[in-house]
């Protein structure tokens, strides 16, 4: 990690203001234990110390988020839709019995980390500063129950494109469709960005040598189809953004279950996420010598609708697009943002 500072905070889960219902306690504003705890501050990037009996190590009681900050052409730095991440963070915390971080506290911490690491935000059009908020049970708890202490931390790193090809690349990727593994179980926590949802994917990734995503969006002429949020799929911030952009472009959006055989009828395909942004899918091959579905120019190039969506999303993130309907999607981080240093 090449950045300088991170946000660090801890709270006792039995705090009078700590709640597990997602309300943040009391009035739902700044009345939760996180905002009343004076320990939350910027500190030099460092390792964290954990007891072997901490619930994050033993029971996986933890969640995380992914957020990007971009440098605009005029030098300003803006954060993309971190309020949506804050809302999802609270939902996940409540599900795993961790005191939720109030949205204002979350956003303030995000902006403080960006401001403190402003020198590491890549130049306009050349990448982003990726922020990783984490919230986990850090207290000693050998018994199977929620941690008595929780830790909220945000660290960051400059990043380029998630896949090969560079920032803003529209080179298609190829995916392998397999049914040997399942990302999330019905009535489980697939809708939560929980730490335990990701390590099981490593083996599948290794076997198919492809990147794993929580959702995929497919285009058919002027129709966009994406799997519905049924509790197994993460309510992605980029996913929601793409859906809204597509609707504004006059594209019909359908959120429903997809069958593998339907891929044969689609003209274009892409996957999306904070790290991946919008990445074209050139082809999907079914395991064990099954069908091969190609998109775009025989899998060699992104389709026109995909290119339009990529450009629109990047223009919004980098401040090129100043359309009124996307005005609230980015937050400019003040260069005078203050925080407590320890």
C-alpha atoms as a printed R data frame, in Angstrom:
    type eleno elety resid chain resno       x       y       z
1   ATOM     1    CA   UNK     A     1   0.000   0.000   0.000
2   ATOM     2    CA   UNK     A     2   1.513   3.334  -1.018
3   ATOM     3    CA   UNK     A     3  -0.890   5.739   0.714
4   ATOM     4    CA   UNK     A     4  -0.218   7.583   3.967
5   ATOM     5    CA   UNK     A     5  -3.316   7.642   6.166
6   ATOM     6    CA   UNK     A     6  -6.323   5.525   7.105
7   ATOM     7    CA   UNK     A     7  -9.401   6.020   9.295
8   ATOM     8    CA   UNK     A     8  -9.595   3.999  12.481
9   ATOM     9    CA   UNK     A     9 -12.363   3.752  15.072
10  ATOM    10    CA   UNK     A    10 -13.511   1.267  17.696
11  ATOM    11    CA   UNK     A    11 -16.682   0.964  19.751
12  ATOM    12    CA   UNK     A    12 -18.006  -1.328  22.471
13  ATOM    13    CA   UNK     A    13 -21.026  -3.178  21.124
14  ATOM    14    CA   UNK     A    14 -22.859  -2.702  24.427
15  ATOM    15    CA   UNK     A    15 -22.662   1.080  24.094
16  ATOM    16    CA   UNK     A    16 -25.883   2.784  25.117
17  ATOM    17    CA   UNK     A    17 -26.114   4.161  21.602
18  ATOM    18    CA   UNK     A    18 -25.104   1.047  19.658
19  ATOM    19    CA   UNK     A    19 -28.021  -0.601  17.860
20  ATOM    20    CA   UNK     A    20 -28.398  -3.516  15.468
21  ATOM    21    CA   UNK     A    21 -31.594  -2.454  13.729
22  ATOM    22    CA   UNK     A    22 -29.943  -0.210  11.153
23  ATOM    23    CA   UNK     A    23 -31.399   2.946  12.617
24  ATOM    24    CA   UNK     A    24 -28.138   4.196  14.084
25  ATOM    25    CA   UNK     A    25 -29.861   4.619  17.437
26  ATOM    26    CA   UNK     A    26 -32.035   7.345  18.869
27  ATOM    27    CA   UNK     A    27 -33.022   9.856  16.219
28  ATOM    28    CA   UNK     A    28 -31.193   8.045  13.425
29  ATOM    29    CA   UNK     A    29 -28.879  11.002  12.886
30  ATOM    30    CA   UNK     A    30 -25.585  11.382  14.737
31  ATOM    31    CA   UNK     A    31 -26.744   9.641  17.880
32  ATOM    32    CA   UNK     A    32 -25.035   6.298  17.430
33  ATOM    33    CA   UNK     A    33 -22.055   5.231  19.460
34  ATOM    34    CA   UNK     A    34 -19.751   5.713  16.473
35  ATOM    35    CA   UNK     A    35 -20.343   9.451  16.363
36  ATOM    36    CA   UNK     A    36 -20.055   9.820  20.143
37  ATOM    37    CA   UNK     A    37 -16.811   7.859  20.300
38  ATOM    38    CA   UNK     A    38 -13.794  10.217  20.246
39  ATOM    39    CA   UNK     A    39 -11.467   7.492  18.968
40  ATOM    40    CA   UNK     A    40 -12.495   7.899  15.339
41  ATOM    41    CA   UNK     A    41  -9.702   9.717  13.542
42  ATOM    42    CA   UNK     A    42  -7.114   9.675  10.815
43  ATOM    43    CA   UNK     A    43  -3.979   7.746  11.693
44  ATOM    44    CA   UNK     A    44  -0.879   6.780   9.683
45  ATOM    45    CA   UNK     A    45  -1.473   3.642   7.655
46  ATOM    46    CA   UNK     A    46  -0.527   0.738   9.909
47  ATOM    47    CA   UNK     A    47  -1.234  -2.870  10.743
48  ATOM    48    CA   UNK     A    48  -4.105  -3.774  13.045
49  ATOM    49    CA   UNK     A    49  -3.670  -5.941  16.128
50  ATOM    50    CA   UNK     A    50  -6.265  -8.649  16.803
51  ATOM    51    CA   UNK     A    51  -6.724 -11.241  19.535
52  ATOM    52    CA   UNK     A    52  -6.858 -14.836  18.200
53  ATOM    53    CA   UNK     A    53 -10.382 -15.122  19.625
54  ATOM    54    CA   UNK     A    54 -11.746 -12.100  17.751
55  ATOM    55    CA   UNK     A    55 -15.002 -12.891  15.963
56  ATOM    56    CA   UNK     A    56 -13.732 -11.686  12.598
57  ATOM    57    CA   UNK     A    57 -11.016 -14.361  12.668
58  ATOM    58    CA   UNK     A    58 -13.165 -17.158  14.092
59  ATOM    59    CA   UNK     A    59 -16.633 -16.523  12.722
60  ATOM    60    CA   UNK     A    60 -16.180 -14.082   9.846
61  ATOM    61    CA   UNK     A    61 -18.207 -11.303  11.479
62  ATOM    62    CA   UNK     A    62 -17.255  -8.551   9.097
63  ATOM    63    CA   UNK     A    63 -18.305  -6.534   6.057
64  ATOM    64    CA   UNK     A    64 -16.582  -4.202   3.611
65  ATOM    65    CA   UNK     A    65 -17.273  -1.722   0.849
66  ATOM    66    CA   UNK     A    66 -15.547  -0.435  -2.269
67  ATOM    67    CA   UNK     A    67 -15.588   3.255  -3.227
68  ATOM    68    CA   UNK     A    68 -13.690   5.317  -5.791
69  ATOM    69    CA   UNK     A    69 -12.517   8.910  -5.787
70  ATOM    70    CA   UNK     A    70 -11.664  10.591  -9.109
71  ATOM    71    CA   UNK     A    71  -9.659  13.659 -10.051
72  ATOM    72    CA   UNK     A    72 -11.459  16.039 -12.358
73  ATOM    73    CA   UNK     A    73  -9.870  18.000 -15.183
74  ATOM    74    CA   UNK     A    74  -9.810  21.159 -13.021
75  ATOM    75    CA   UNK     A    75  -7.962  19.295 -10.252
76  ATOM    76    CA   UNK     A    76 -10.946  18.820  -7.951
77  ATOM    77    CA   UNK     A    77 -11.366  15.401  -6.358
78  ATOM    78    CA   UNK     A    78 -14.816  13.849  -6.151
79  ATOM    79    CA   UNK     A    79 -16.166  10.671  -4.580
80  ATOM    80    CA   UNK     A    80 -18.717   8.628  -6.517
81  ATOM    81    CA   UNK     A    81 -22.046   7.886  -4.767
82  ATOM    82    CA   UNK     A    82 -20.563   7.047  -1.357
83  ATOM    83    CA   UNK     A    83 -23.966   7.675   0.233
84  ATOM    84    CA   UNK     A    84 -25.193   4.504  -1.484
85  ATOM    85    CA   UNK     A    85 -22.262   2.567  -0.039
86  ATOM    86    CA   UNK     A    86 -23.053   4.014   3.385
87  ATOM    87    CA   UNK     A    87 -26.625   2.754   3.143
88  ATOM    88    CA   UNK     A    88 -25.574  -0.732   2.064
89  ATOM    89    CA   UNK     A    89 -22.918  -0.781   4.803
90  ATOM    90    CA   UNK     A    90 -25.642  -0.251   7.417
91  ATOM    91    CA   UNK     A    91 -27.809  -3.026   6.005
92  ATOM    92    CA   UNK     A    92 -24.873  -5.456   6.119
93  ATOM    93    CA   UNK     A    93 -23.897  -4.425   9.632
94  ATOM    94    CA   UNK     A    94 -27.403  -5.012  10.917
95  ATOM    95    CA   UNK     A    95 -27.522  -8.468   9.312
96  ATOM    96    CA   UNK     A    96 -24.252  -9.496  10.998
97  ATOM    97    CA   UNK     A    97 -25.107  -7.916  14.357
98  ATOM    98    CA   UNK     A    98 -22.490  -5.168  14.208
99  ATOM    99    CA   UNK     A    99 -23.412  -1.636  15.326
100 ATOM   100    CA   UNK     A   100 -24.156   0.203  12.047
101 ATOM   101    CA   UNK     A   101 -22.134   3.289  11.189
102 ATOM   102    CA   UNK     A   102 -24.406   6.326  10.646
103 ATOM   103    CA   UNK     A   103 -24.344   7.648   7.080
104 ATOM   104    CA   UNK     A   104 -22.940  11.101   8.031
105 ATOM   105    CA   UNK     A   105 -20.134   9.479  10.053
106 ATOM   106    CA   UNK     A   106 -19.330   7.128   7.160
107 ATOM   107    CA   UNK     A   107 -19.251   9.940   4.591
108 ATOM   108    CA   UNK     A   108 -17.143  12.201   6.816
109 ATOM   109    CA   UNK     A   109 -14.619   9.395   7.300
110 ATOM   110    CA   UNK     A   110 -14.500   8.692   3.547
111 ATOM   111    CA   UNK     A   111 -13.878  12.345   2.714
112 ATOM   112    CA   UNK     A   112 -11.237  12.662   5.442
113 ATOM   113    CA   UNK     A   113  -9.320   9.688   4.048
114 ATOM   114    CA   UNK     A   114  -9.516  11.062   0.499
115 ATOM   115    CA   UNK     A   115  -8.356  14.520   1.588
116 ATOM   116    CA   UNK     A   116  -5.454  13.108   3.604
117 ATOM   117    CA   UNK     A   117  -4.335  10.980   0.649
118 ATOM   118    CA   UNK     A   118  -5.087  13.502  -2.102
119 ATOM   119    CA   UNK     A   119  -1.582  13.255  -3.530
120 ATOM   120    CA   UNK     A   120  -2.240   9.608  -4.393
121 ATOM   121    CA   UNK     A   121  -5.356  10.266  -6.481
122 ATOM   122    CA   UNK     A   122  -4.300   9.557 -10.108
123 ATOM   123    CA   UNK     A   123  -4.423  12.344 -12.715
124 ATOM   124    CA   UNK     A   124  -7.635  13.052 -14.600
125 ATOM   125    CA   UNK     A   125  -8.626  10.094 -16.753
126 ATOM   126    CA   UNK     A   126  -5.809   7.883 -15.493
127 ATOM   127    CA   UNK     A   127  -7.394   5.866 -12.709
128 ATOM   128    CA   UNK     A   128  -8.886   6.391  -9.281
129 ATOM   129    CA   UNK     A   129  -8.230   6.225  -5.566
130 ATOM   130    CA   UNK     A   130  -9.944   3.066  -4.333
131 ATOM   131    CA   UNK     A   131 -11.233   3.166  -0.753
132 ATOM   132    CA   UNK     A   132 -11.940   0.043   1.271
133 ATOM   133    CA   UNK     A   133 -14.137   0.638   4.339
134 ATOM   134    CA   UNK     A   134 -14.210  -2.383   6.649
135 ATOM   135    CA   UNK     A   135 -16.310  -3.060   9.741
136 ATOM   136    CA   UNK     A   136 -15.754  -6.138  11.845
137 ATOM   137    CA   UNK     A   137 -15.980  -7.793  15.241
138 ATOM   138    CA   UNK     A   138 -12.610  -7.176  16.864
139 ATOM   139    CA   UNK     A   139 -13.384  -8.261  20.426
140 ATOM   140    CA   UNK     A   140 -12.554 -11.537  22.154
141 ATOM   141    CA   UNK     A   141 -15.497 -13.942  21.898
142 ATOM   142    CA   UNK     A   142 -14.826 -17.677  21.905
143 ATOM   143    CA   UNK     A   143 -18.521 -18.470  22.157
144 ATOM   144    CA   UNK     A   144 -20.611 -18.293  18.994
145 ATOM   145    CA   UNK     A   145 -22.134 -14.844  19.472
146 ATOM   146    CA   UNK     A   146 -21.574 -11.240  18.310
147 ATOM   147    CA   UNK     A   147 -18.356  -9.504  19.251
148 ATOM   148    CA   UNK     A   148 -18.295  -7.218  22.307
149 ATOM   149    CA   UNK     A   149 -16.170  -4.746  20.332
150 ATOM   150    CA   UNK     A   150 -16.257  -3.569  16.726
151 ATOM   151    CA   UNK     A   151 -13.701  -1.801  14.548
152 ATOM   152    CA   UNK     A   152 -14.416   0.571  11.670
153 ATOM   153    CA   UNK     A   153 -11.518   1.277   9.338
154 ATOM   154    CA   UNK     A   154 -11.001   2.814   5.900
155 ATOM   155    CA   UNK     A   155  -7.794   2.425   3.916
156 ATOM   156    CA   UNK     A   156  -7.116   3.242   0.280
157 ATOM   157    CA   UNK     A   157  -4.881   2.701  -2.718
158 ATOM   158    CA   UNK     A   158  -4.537   4.203  -6.208
159 ATOM   159    CA   UNK     A   159  -5.815   1.799  -8.877
160 ATOM   160    CA   UNK     A   160  -6.064   1.417 -12.598
161 ATOM   161    CA   UNK     A   161  -8.438  -0.843 -14.491
162 ATOM   162    CA   UNK     A   162  -9.676  -4.015 -12.764
163 ATOM   163    CA   UNK     A   163  -8.872  -6.103 -15.825
164 ATOM   164    CA   UNK     A   164  -6.013  -5.945 -18.291
165 ATOM   165    CA   UNK     A   165  -6.127  -3.235 -20.904
166 ATOM   166    CA   UNK     A   166  -5.685  -0.096 -18.848
167 ATOM   167    CA   UNK     A   167  -8.023   2.541 -17.483
168 ATOM   168    CA   UNK     A   168 -11.193   2.894 -19.511
169 ATOM   169    CA   UNK     A   169 -10.345  -0.188 -21.555
170 ATOM   170    CA   UNK     A   170 -13.201  -1.653 -23.547
171 ATOM   171    CA   UNK     A   171 -11.403  -4.873 -24.413
172 ATOM   172    CA   UNK     A   172 -13.887  -7.726 -23.875
173 ATOM   173    CA   UNK     A   173 -13.241 -10.541 -21.397
174 ATOM   174    CA   UNK     A   174 -14.342 -14.167 -21.636
175 ATOM   175    CA   UNK     A   175 -16.200 -15.968 -18.867
176 ATOM   176    CA   UNK     A   176 -16.730 -19.619 -18.089
177 ATOM   177    CA   UNK     A   177 -20.201 -20.681 -17.000
178 ATOM   178    CA   UNK     A   178 -19.966 -23.435 -14.377
179 ATOM   179    CA   UNK     A   179 -22.363 -25.143 -11.975
180 ATOM   180    CA   UNK     A   180 -19.847 -26.834  -9.700
181 ATOM   181    CA   UNK     A   181 -19.861 -23.958  -7.210
182 ATOM   182    CA   UNK     A   182 -22.510 -21.625  -5.851
183 ATOM   183    CA   UNK     A   183 -21.708 -18.081  -4.740
184 ATOM   184    CA   UNK     A   184 -24.611 -17.693  -2.310
185 ATOM   185    CA   UNK     A   185 -27.356 -19.890  -0.892
186 ATOM   186    CA   UNK     A   186 -31.049 -19.088  -0.965
187 ATOM   187    CA   UNK     A   187 -32.128 -17.134   2.126
188 ATOM   188    CA   UNK     A   188 -28.461 -16.550   2.904
189 ATOM   189    CA   UNK     A   189 -26.384 -13.368   2.880
190 ATOM   190    CA   UNK     A   190 -25.595 -12.956  -0.799
191 ATOM   191    CA   UNK     A   191 -27.081  -9.453  -0.558
192 ATOM   192    CA   UNK     A   192 -24.476  -8.484   2.050
193 ATOM   193    CA   UNK     A   193 -20.904  -7.513   1.186
194 ATOM   194    CA   UNK     A   194 -19.753  -9.915   3.885
195 ATOM   195    CA   UNK     A   195 -16.132 -11.048   4.087
196 ATOM   196    CA   UNK     A   196 -17.206 -14.689   4.148
197 ATOM   197    CA   UNK     A   197 -18.821 -14.446   0.722
198 ATOM   198    CA   UNK     A   198 -15.561 -13.906  -1.114
199 ATOM   199    CA   UNK     A   199 -12.913 -16.442  -0.047
200 ATOM   200    CA   UNK     A   200 -15.031 -19.393  -1.312
201 ATOM   201    CA   UNK     A   201 -14.878 -17.813  -4.780
202 ATOM   202    CA   UNK     A   202 -11.077 -18.039  -4.895
203 ATOM   203    CA   UNK     A   203 -11.046 -21.722  -5.839
204 ATOM   204    CA   UNK     A   204 -13.582 -21.202  -8.587
205 ATOM   205    CA   UNK     A   205 -11.598 -18.225  -9.893
206 ATOM   206    CA   UNK     A   206  -8.461 -20.273  -9.901
207 ATOM   207    CA   UNK     A   207 -10.072 -23.163 -11.743
208 ATOM   208    CA   UNK     A   208 -11.667 -21.124 -14.501
209 ATOM   209    CA   UNK     A   209  -8.933 -18.434 -14.526
210 ATOM   210    CA   UNK     A   210 -11.533 -15.806 -14.807
211 ATOM   211    CA   UNK     A   211 -12.633 -12.959 -12.531
212 ATOM   212    CA   UNK     A   212 -15.754 -13.535 -10.422
213 ATOM   213    CA   UNK     A   213 -18.520 -10.910 -10.260
214 ATOM   214    CA   UNK     A   214 -21.624 -10.497  -8.133
215 ATOM   215    CA   UNK     A   215 -23.789  -9.533 -11.092
216 ATOM   216    CA   UNK     A   216 -23.864  -9.443 -14.882
217 ATOM   217    CA   UNK     A   217 -25.876  -7.205 -17.181
218 ATOM   218    CA   UNK     A   218 -26.812  -8.277 -20.705
219 ATOM   219    CA   UNK     A   219 -27.950  -6.155 -23.632
220 ATOM   220    CA   UNK     A   220 -30.372  -7.211 -26.382
221 ATOM   221    CA   UNK     A   221 -30.964  -4.507 -28.986
222 ATOM   222    CA   UNK     A   222 -32.582  -1.734 -26.904
223 ATOM   223    CA   UNK     A   223 -33.243  -3.887 -23.860
224 ATOM   224    CA   UNK     A   224 -31.030  -4.443 -20.837
225 ATOM   225    CA   UNK     A   225 -31.577  -7.524 -18.681
226 ATOM   226    CA   UNK     A   226 -30.018  -8.121 -15.269
227 ATOM   227    CA   UNK     A   227 -30.709 -10.728 -12.576
228 ATOM   228    CA   UNK     A   228 -33.212  -9.493 -10.004
229 ATOM   229    CA   UNK     A   229 -32.200  -8.736  -6.434
230 ATOM   230    CA   UNK     A   230 -33.613 -11.834  -4.761
231 ATOM   231    CA   UNK     A   231 -31.400 -11.843  -1.664
232 ATOM   232    CA   UNK     A   232 -28.613 -13.822  -3.326
233 ATOM   233    CA   UNK     A   233 -27.180 -10.942  -5.366
234 ATOM   234    CA   UNK     A   234 -25.440  -7.877  -3.992
235 ATOM   235    CA   UNK     A   235 -27.281  -4.607  -4.549
236 ATOM   236    CA   UNK     A   236 -24.337  -3.080  -6.378
237 ATOM   237    CA   UNK     A   237 -23.901   0.691  -6.502
238 ATOM   238    CA   UNK     A   238 -22.469   0.499 -10.022
239 ATOM   239    CA   UNK     A   239 -25.289  -1.856 -11.015
240 ATOM   240    CA   UNK     A   240 -27.912   0.624  -9.816
241 ATOM   241    CA   UNK     A   241 -26.087   3.469 -11.562
242 ATOM   242    CA   UNK     A   242 -25.944   1.601 -14.877
243 ATOM   243    CA   UNK     A   243 -29.636   0.770 -14.674
244 ATOM   244    CA   UNK     A   244 -30.535   4.430 -14.115
245 ATOM   245    CA   UNK     A   245 -28.223   5.614 -16.908
246 ATOM   246    CA   UNK     A   246 -29.669   3.021 -19.288
247 ATOM   247    CA   UNK     A   247 -33.221   4.137 -18.544
248 ATOM   248    CA   UNK     A   248 -32.244   7.761 -19.184
249 ATOM   249    CA   UNK     A   249 -30.808   6.647 -22.526
250 ATOM   250    CA   UNK     A   250 -34.164   5.175 -23.473
251 ATOM   251    CA   UNK     A   251 -33.131   1.564 -22.933
252 ATOM   252    CA   UNK     A   252 -35.767  -0.757 -21.493
253 ATOM   253    CA   UNK     A   253 -34.527  -2.449 -18.324
254 ATOM   254    CA   UNK     A   254 -35.726  -5.846 -17.095
255 ATOM   255    CA   UNK     A   255 -34.743  -7.227 -13.689
256 ATOM   256    CA   UNK     A   256 -35.508 -10.933 -13.684
257 ATOM   257    CA   UNK     A   257 -33.955 -14.360 -13.508
258 ATOM   258    CA   UNK     A   258 -31.913 -15.422 -16.517
259 ATOM   259    CA   UNK     A   259 -31.456 -18.840 -18.043
260 ATOM   260    CA   UNK     A   260 -28.107 -19.763 -19.528
261 ATOM   261    CA   UNK     A   261 -29.678 -20.664 -22.869
262 ATOM   262    CA   UNK     A   262 -30.959 -17.085 -23.174
263 ATOM   263    CA   UNK     A   263 -27.413 -15.891 -23.813
264 ATOM   264    CA   UNK     A   264 -27.758 -17.035 -27.403
265 ATOM   265    CA   UNK     A   265 -30.307 -14.260 -28.025
266 ATOM   266    CA   UNK     A   266 -28.235 -11.375 -26.622
267 ATOM   267    CA   UNK     A   267 -26.174  -9.064 -28.821
268 ATOM   268    CA   UNK     A   268 -23.959  -7.603 -26.103
269 ATOM   269    CA   UNK     A   269 -22.945  -8.429 -22.569
270 ATOM   270    CA   UNK     A   270 -20.995  -6.791 -19.766
271 ATOM   271    CA   UNK     A   271 -20.317  -7.125 -16.072
272 ATOM   272    CA   UNK     A   272 -19.976  -4.263 -13.653
273 ATOM   273    CA   UNK     A   273 -18.804  -3.293 -10.196
274 ATOM   274    CA   UNK     A   274 -16.847  -0.621  -8.366
275 ATOM   275    CA   UNK     A   275 -13.528  -2.227  -9.254
276 ATOM   276    CA   UNK     A   276 -14.515  -3.371 -12.728
277 ATOM   277    CA   UNK     A   277 -16.567  -0.305 -13.649
278 ATOM   278    CA   UNK     A   278 -18.268  -1.597 -16.823
279 ATOM   279    CA   UNK     A   279 -16.304  -4.370 -18.497
280 ATOM   280    CA   UNK     A   280 -17.506  -5.866 -21.801
281 ATOM   281    CA   UNK     A   281 -17.916  -9.628 -21.974
282 ATOM   282    CA   UNK     A   282 -16.782 -11.031 -25.301
283 ATOM   283    CA   UNK     A   283 -17.942 -14.560 -24.699
284 ATOM   284    CA   UNK     A   284 -19.269 -17.096 -22.222
285 ATOM   285    CA   UNK     A   285 -18.226 -20.715 -22.529
286 ATOM   286    CA   UNK     A   286 -20.118 -23.430 -20.705
287 ATOM   287    CA   UNK     A   287 -17.896 -25.871 -18.833
288 ATOM   288    CA   UNK     A   288 -17.085 -29.377 -20.053
289 ATOM   289    CA   UNK     A   289 -17.237 -28.527 -23.727
290 ATOM   290    CA   UNK     A   290 -20.651 -26.921 -23.659
291 ATOM   291    CA   UNK     A   291 -22.060 -24.069 -25.684
292 ATOM   292    CA   UNK     A   292 -19.998 -20.990 -26.498
293 ATOM   293    CA   UNK     A   293 -21.844 -17.667 -26.606
294 ATOM   294    CA   UNK     A   294 -20.125 -14.718 -28.276
295 ATOM   295    CA   UNK     A   295 -21.103 -11.058 -28.020
296 ATOM   296    CA   UNK     A   296 -20.239  -7.880 -29.870
297 ATOM   297    CA   UNK     A   297 -17.941  -8.407 -32.845
298 ATOM   298    CA   UNK     A   298 -17.583 -12.180 -32.423
299 ATOM   299    CA   UNK     A   299 -16.212 -11.571 -28.954
300 ATOM   300    CA   UNK     A   300 -13.428  -9.262 -30.193
301 ATOM   301    CA   UNK     A   301 -14.906  -5.852 -29.391
302 ATOM   302    CA   UNK     A   302 -17.460  -4.219 -27.153
303 ATOM   303    CA   UNK     A   303 -20.902  -3.516 -28.560
304 ATOM   304    CA   UNK     A   304 -22.106   0.005 -29.264
305 ATOM   305    CA   UNK     A   305 -24.577   0.172 -26.373
306 ATOM   306    CA   UNK     A   306 -21.896  -1.059 -23.978
307 ATOM   307    CA   UNK     A   307 -19.487   1.617 -25.248
308 ATOM   308    CA   UNK     A   308 -22.140   4.292 -24.717
309 ATOM   309    CA   UNK     A   309 -22.773   3.157 -21.146
310 ATOM   310    CA   UNK     A   310 -19.036   3.011 -20.385
311 ATOM   311    CA   UNK     A   311 -18.505   6.529 -21.703
312 ATOM   312    CA   UNK     A   312 -21.498   7.924 -19.830
313 ATOM   313    CA   UNK     A   313 -20.451   6.384 -16.502
314 ATOM   314    CA   UNK     A   314 -16.844   7.579 -16.857
315 ATOM   315    CA   UNK     A   315 -17.977  11.069 -17.862
316 ATOM   316    CA   UNK     A   316 -20.093  11.302 -14.704
317 ATOM   317    CA   UNK     A   317 -17.338   9.973 -12.454
318 ATOM   318    CA   UNK     A   318 -14.678  12.302 -13.864
319 ATOM   319    CA   UNK     A   319 -16.949  15.353 -13.853
320 ATOM   320    CA   UNK     A   320 -17.199  15.706 -17.639
321 ATOM   321    CA   UNK     A   321 -20.947  15.113 -17.658
322 ATOM   322    CA   UNK     A   322 -22.713  17.829 -15.690
323 ATOM   323    CA   UNK     A   323 -26.281  16.739 -16.435
324 ATOM   324    CA   UNK     A   324 -28.784  17.754 -13.787
325 ATOM   325    CA   UNK     A   325 -30.046  14.198 -13.255
326 ATOM   326    CA   UNK     A   326 -26.579  13.079 -12.112
327 ATOM   327    CA   UNK     A   327 -25.712  16.177 -10.095
328 ATOM   328    CA   UNK     A   328 -25.954  14.428  -6.726
329 ATOM   329    CA   UNK     A   329 -23.915  11.386  -7.753
330 ATOM   330    CA   UNK     A   330 -20.524  12.828  -6.829
331 ATOM   331    CA   UNK     A   331 -19.247  14.704  -3.793
332 ATOM   332    CA   UNK     A   332 -16.362  17.114  -4.169
333 ATOM   333    CA   UNK     A   333 -13.860  16.643  -1.357
334 ATOM   334    CA   UNK     A   334 -12.740  19.926   0.153
335 ATOM   335    CA   UNK     A   335  -9.010  20.492   0.281
336 ATOM   336    CA   UNK     A   336  -9.540  22.041   3.702
337 ATOM   337    CA   UNK     A   337 -11.250  18.949   5.124
338 ATOM   338    CA   UNK     A   338 -10.106  18.658   8.728
339 ATOM   339    CA   UNK     A   339  -9.698  15.640  10.959
340 ATOM   340    CA   UNK     A   340  -7.894  14.641  14.137
341 ATOM   341    CA   UNK     A   341  -4.446  13.168  13.688
342 ATOM   342    CA   UNK     A   342  -3.011  10.791  16.206
